[in-house]
XYZ file of C-alpha atoms in Angstrom:
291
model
C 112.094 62.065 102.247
C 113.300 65.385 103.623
C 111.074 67.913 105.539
C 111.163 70.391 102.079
C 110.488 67.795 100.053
C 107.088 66.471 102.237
C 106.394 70.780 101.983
C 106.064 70.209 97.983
C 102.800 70.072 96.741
C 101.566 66.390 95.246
C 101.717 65.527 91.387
C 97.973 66.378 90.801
C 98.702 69.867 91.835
C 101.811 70.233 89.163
C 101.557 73.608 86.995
C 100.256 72.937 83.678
C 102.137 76.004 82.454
C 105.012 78.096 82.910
C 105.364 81.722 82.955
C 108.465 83.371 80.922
C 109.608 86.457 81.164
C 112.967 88.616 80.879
C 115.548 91.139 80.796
C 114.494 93.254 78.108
C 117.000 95.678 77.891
C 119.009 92.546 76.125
C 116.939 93.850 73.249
C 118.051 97.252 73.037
C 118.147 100.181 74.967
C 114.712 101.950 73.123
C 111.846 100.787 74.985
C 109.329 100.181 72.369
C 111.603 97.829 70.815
C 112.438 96.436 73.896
C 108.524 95.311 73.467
C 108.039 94.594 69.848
C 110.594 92.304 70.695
C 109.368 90.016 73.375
C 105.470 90.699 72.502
C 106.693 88.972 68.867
C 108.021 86.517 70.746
C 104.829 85.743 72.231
C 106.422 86.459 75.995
C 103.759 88.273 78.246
C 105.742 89.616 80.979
C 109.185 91.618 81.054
C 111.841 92.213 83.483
C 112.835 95.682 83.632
C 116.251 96.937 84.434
C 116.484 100.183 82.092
C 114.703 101.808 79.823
C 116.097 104.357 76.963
C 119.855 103.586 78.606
C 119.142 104.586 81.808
C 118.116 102.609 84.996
C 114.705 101.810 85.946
C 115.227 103.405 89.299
C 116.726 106.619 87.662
C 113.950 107.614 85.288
C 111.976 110.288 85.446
C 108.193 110.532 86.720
C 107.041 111.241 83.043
C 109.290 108.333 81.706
C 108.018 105.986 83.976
C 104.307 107.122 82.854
C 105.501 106.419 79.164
C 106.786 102.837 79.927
C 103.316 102.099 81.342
C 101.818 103.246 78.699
C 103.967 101.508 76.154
C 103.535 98.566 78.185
C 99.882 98.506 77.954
C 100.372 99.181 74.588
C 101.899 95.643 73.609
C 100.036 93.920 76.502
C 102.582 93.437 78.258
C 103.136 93.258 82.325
C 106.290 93.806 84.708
C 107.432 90.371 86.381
C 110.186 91.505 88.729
C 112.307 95.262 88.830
C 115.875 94.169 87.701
C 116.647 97.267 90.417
C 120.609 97.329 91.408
C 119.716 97.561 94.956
C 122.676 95.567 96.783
C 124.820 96.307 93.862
C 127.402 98.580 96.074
C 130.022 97.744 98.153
C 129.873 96.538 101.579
C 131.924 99.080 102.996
C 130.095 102.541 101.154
C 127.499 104.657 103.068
C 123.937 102.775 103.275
C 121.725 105.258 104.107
C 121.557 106.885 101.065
C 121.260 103.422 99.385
C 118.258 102.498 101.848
C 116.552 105.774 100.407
C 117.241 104.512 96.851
C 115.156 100.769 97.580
C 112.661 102.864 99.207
C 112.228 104.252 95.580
C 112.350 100.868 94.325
C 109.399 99.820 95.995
C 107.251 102.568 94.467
C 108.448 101.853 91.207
C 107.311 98.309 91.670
C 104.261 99.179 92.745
C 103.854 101.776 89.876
C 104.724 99.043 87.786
C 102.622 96.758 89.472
C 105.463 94.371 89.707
C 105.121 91.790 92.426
C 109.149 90.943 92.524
C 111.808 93.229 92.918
C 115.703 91.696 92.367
C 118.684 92.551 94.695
C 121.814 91.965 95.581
C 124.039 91.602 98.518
C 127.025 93.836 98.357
C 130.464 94.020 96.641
C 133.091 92.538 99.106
C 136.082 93.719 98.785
C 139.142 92.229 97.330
C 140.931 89.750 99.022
C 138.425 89.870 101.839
C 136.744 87.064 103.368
C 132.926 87.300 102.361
C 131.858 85.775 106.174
C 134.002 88.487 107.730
C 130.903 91.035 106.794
C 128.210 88.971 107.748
C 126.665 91.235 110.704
C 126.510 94.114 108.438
C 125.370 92.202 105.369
C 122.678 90.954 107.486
C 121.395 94.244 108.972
C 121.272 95.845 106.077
C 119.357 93.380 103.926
C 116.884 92.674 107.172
C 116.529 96.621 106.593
C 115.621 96.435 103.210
C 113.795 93.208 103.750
C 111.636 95.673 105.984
C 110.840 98.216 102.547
C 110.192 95.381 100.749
C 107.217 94.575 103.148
C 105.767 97.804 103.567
C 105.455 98.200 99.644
C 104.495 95.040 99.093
C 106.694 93.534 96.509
C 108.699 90.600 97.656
C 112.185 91.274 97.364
C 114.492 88.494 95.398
C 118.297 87.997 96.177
C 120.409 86.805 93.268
C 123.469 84.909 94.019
C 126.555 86.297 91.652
C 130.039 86.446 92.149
C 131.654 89.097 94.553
C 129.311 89.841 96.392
C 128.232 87.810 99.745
C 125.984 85.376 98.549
C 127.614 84.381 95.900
C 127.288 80.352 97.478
C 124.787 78.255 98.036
C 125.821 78.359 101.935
C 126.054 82.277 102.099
C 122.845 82.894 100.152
C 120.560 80.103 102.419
C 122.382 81.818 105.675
C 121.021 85.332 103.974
C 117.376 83.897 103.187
C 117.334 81.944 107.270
C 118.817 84.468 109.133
C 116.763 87.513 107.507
C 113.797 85.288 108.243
C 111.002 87.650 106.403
C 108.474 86.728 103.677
C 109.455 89.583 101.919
C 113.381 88.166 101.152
C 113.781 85.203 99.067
C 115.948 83.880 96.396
C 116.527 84.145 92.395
C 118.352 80.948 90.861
C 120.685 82.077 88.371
C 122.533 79.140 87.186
C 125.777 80.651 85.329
C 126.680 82.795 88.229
C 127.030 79.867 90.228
C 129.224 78.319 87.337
C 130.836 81.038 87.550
C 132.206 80.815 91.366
C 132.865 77.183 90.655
C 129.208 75.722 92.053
C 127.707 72.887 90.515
C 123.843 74.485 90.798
C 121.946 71.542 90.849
C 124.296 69.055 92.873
C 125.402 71.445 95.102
C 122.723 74.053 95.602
C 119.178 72.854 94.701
C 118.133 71.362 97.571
C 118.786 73.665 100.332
C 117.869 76.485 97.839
C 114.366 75.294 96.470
C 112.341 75.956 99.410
C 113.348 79.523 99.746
C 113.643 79.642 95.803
C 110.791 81.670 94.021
C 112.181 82.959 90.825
C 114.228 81.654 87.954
C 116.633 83.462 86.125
C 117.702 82.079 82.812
C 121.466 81.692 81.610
C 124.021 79.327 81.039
C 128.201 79.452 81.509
C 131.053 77.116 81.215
C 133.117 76.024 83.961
C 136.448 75.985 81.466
C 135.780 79.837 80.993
C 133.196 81.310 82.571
C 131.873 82.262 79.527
C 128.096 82.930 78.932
C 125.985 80.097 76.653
C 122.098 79.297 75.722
C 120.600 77.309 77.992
C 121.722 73.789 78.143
C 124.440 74.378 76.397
C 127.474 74.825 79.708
C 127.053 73.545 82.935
C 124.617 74.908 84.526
C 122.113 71.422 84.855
C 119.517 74.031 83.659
C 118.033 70.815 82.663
C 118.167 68.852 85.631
C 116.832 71.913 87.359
C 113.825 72.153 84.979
C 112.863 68.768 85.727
C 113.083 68.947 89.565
C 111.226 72.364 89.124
C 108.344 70.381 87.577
C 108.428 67.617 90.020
C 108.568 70.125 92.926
C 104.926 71.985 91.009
C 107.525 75.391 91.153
C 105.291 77.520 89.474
C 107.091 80.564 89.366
C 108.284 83.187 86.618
C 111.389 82.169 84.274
C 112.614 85.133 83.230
C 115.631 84.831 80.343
C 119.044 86.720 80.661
C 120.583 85.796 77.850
C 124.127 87.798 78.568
C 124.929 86.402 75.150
C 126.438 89.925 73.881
C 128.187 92.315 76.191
C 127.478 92.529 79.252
C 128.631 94.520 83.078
C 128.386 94.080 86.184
C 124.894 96.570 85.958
C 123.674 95.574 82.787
C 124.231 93.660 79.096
C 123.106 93.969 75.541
C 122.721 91.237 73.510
C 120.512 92.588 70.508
C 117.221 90.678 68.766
C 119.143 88.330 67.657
C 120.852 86.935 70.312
C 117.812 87.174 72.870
C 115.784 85.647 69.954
C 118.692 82.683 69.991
C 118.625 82.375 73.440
C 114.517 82.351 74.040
C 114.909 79.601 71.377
C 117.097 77.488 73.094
C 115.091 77.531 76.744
C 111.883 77.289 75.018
C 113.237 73.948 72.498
C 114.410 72.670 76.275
C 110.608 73.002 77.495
C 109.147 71.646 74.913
C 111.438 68.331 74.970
C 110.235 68.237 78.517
C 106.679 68.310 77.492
C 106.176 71.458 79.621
C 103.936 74.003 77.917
C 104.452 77.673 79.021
C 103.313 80.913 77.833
């Protein structure tokens, strides 16, 4: 048995229920859809990335006050900000960019969101990832540092062209940061999509920094986006180890199903209905009951 796994808590402490959440934006771009949606879906939390078309970080103090209210109006709560901190390149100015997750941290707490999702830069073309690592590292042990002081734990999610796009890169990010305020998001299909096998190749070395699950799904053949369990992502060996590991974390759905950008995707109702559907048929053929 490795050291993480003797770290795990013991069967009788297992979670008796999971928490899902997600993306809402998928929905649409009007807010109060966004939550007729997912409250008719029965989901209790949302991740927010944008409201109304516009980024969560770029609205205004009275449309923030309106998206608590709606909010509270469907009874619903804010799992992580889907902010696009990290989401620049490695080489563009960072102070201003520092200022911007400063933001983000008061729109978490606004929000009273106790995860905020990040990134870790846009390398550039044709240049090796590790070649950046000092300044990678500064600036997310800088961020790291907002992060704590607002109190939101800050999430880094691996995805293709940026620096911790790897299994390797992101546990070197997580380790070498070394703060409670930076861990890790799981997204399967991004790691499909820089030719990872999640689950052989990532999950354990990931797990104990991991925190928070992002749902999606992509084939290896074309990178394309699918439902969960439907590429080859081992969403489903992943699920199981989650459960035997007592993870009892959010699982927030990204269903990418329609199209989509490197800052943001819109798959309508129907496809985040199809795509809730298909994680949700996976949990209950696990016998894992989740709200």
């Amino acid at each position: 048995m490795t050291e993480w796994q003797q770290s795990l808590p013991s069967k009788g402490q297992l979670p008796t229920m999971w928490t899902l959440s997600g993306f809402s934006d998928e929905i649409a771009d009007d807010f109060t859809t966004q939550c007729q949606v997912v409250a008719g879906l029965g989901l209790k939390y949302i991740e927010i990335r944008s409201a109304w078309g516009t980024n969560i970080l770029d609205l205004d103090a009275d449309q923030l006050a309106t998206v608590r209210q709606t909010l509270a109006d469907y009874g619903l709560q804010v799992s992580s900000i889907g902010s696009p901190i990290g989401k620049i390149k490695i080489t563009d100015e960072f102070g201003p960019h520092l200022e911007r997750m400063r933001h983000a941290g008061e729109v978490a707490q606004l929000l009273n969101a106790p995860y905020l999702r990040l990134f870790s830069f846009f390398i550039p073309e044709g240049s090796d990832p590790d070649g950046h690592r000092e300044e990678v590292l500064t600036r997310l042990g800088a961020i790291a540092e907002v992060a704590e002081r607002a109190g939101v734990i800050a999430v880094h999610e691996n995805e293709k062209d940026i620096y911790g796009d790897i299994p390797r890169r992101c546990l070197d990010i997580v380790t070498s940061v070394d703060s409670p305020n930076l861990k890790l998001a799981w997204d399967p299909a991004n790691f499909v999509q820089c030719g990872v096998k999640p689950f052989d190749e990532g999950y354990a070395s990931l797990r104990p920094h991991t925190v928070y699950i992002q749902i999606k799904d992509a084939l290896f053949a074309d990178s394309s986006v699918v439902v969960a369990g439907a590429g080859d992502g081992q969403v489903v060996e992943t699920i199981r180890a989650l459960r035997a590991d007592g993870f009892d974390g959010f699982f927030s759905l990204e269903p990418h199903l329609g199209s989509y950008t490197a800052f943001g995707a819109l798959s309508g109702p129907e496809l985040f209905t199809r795509a809730h559907a298909a994680f949700t048929d996976i949990l209950r053929s696990e016998g894992i009951a989740y709200a």
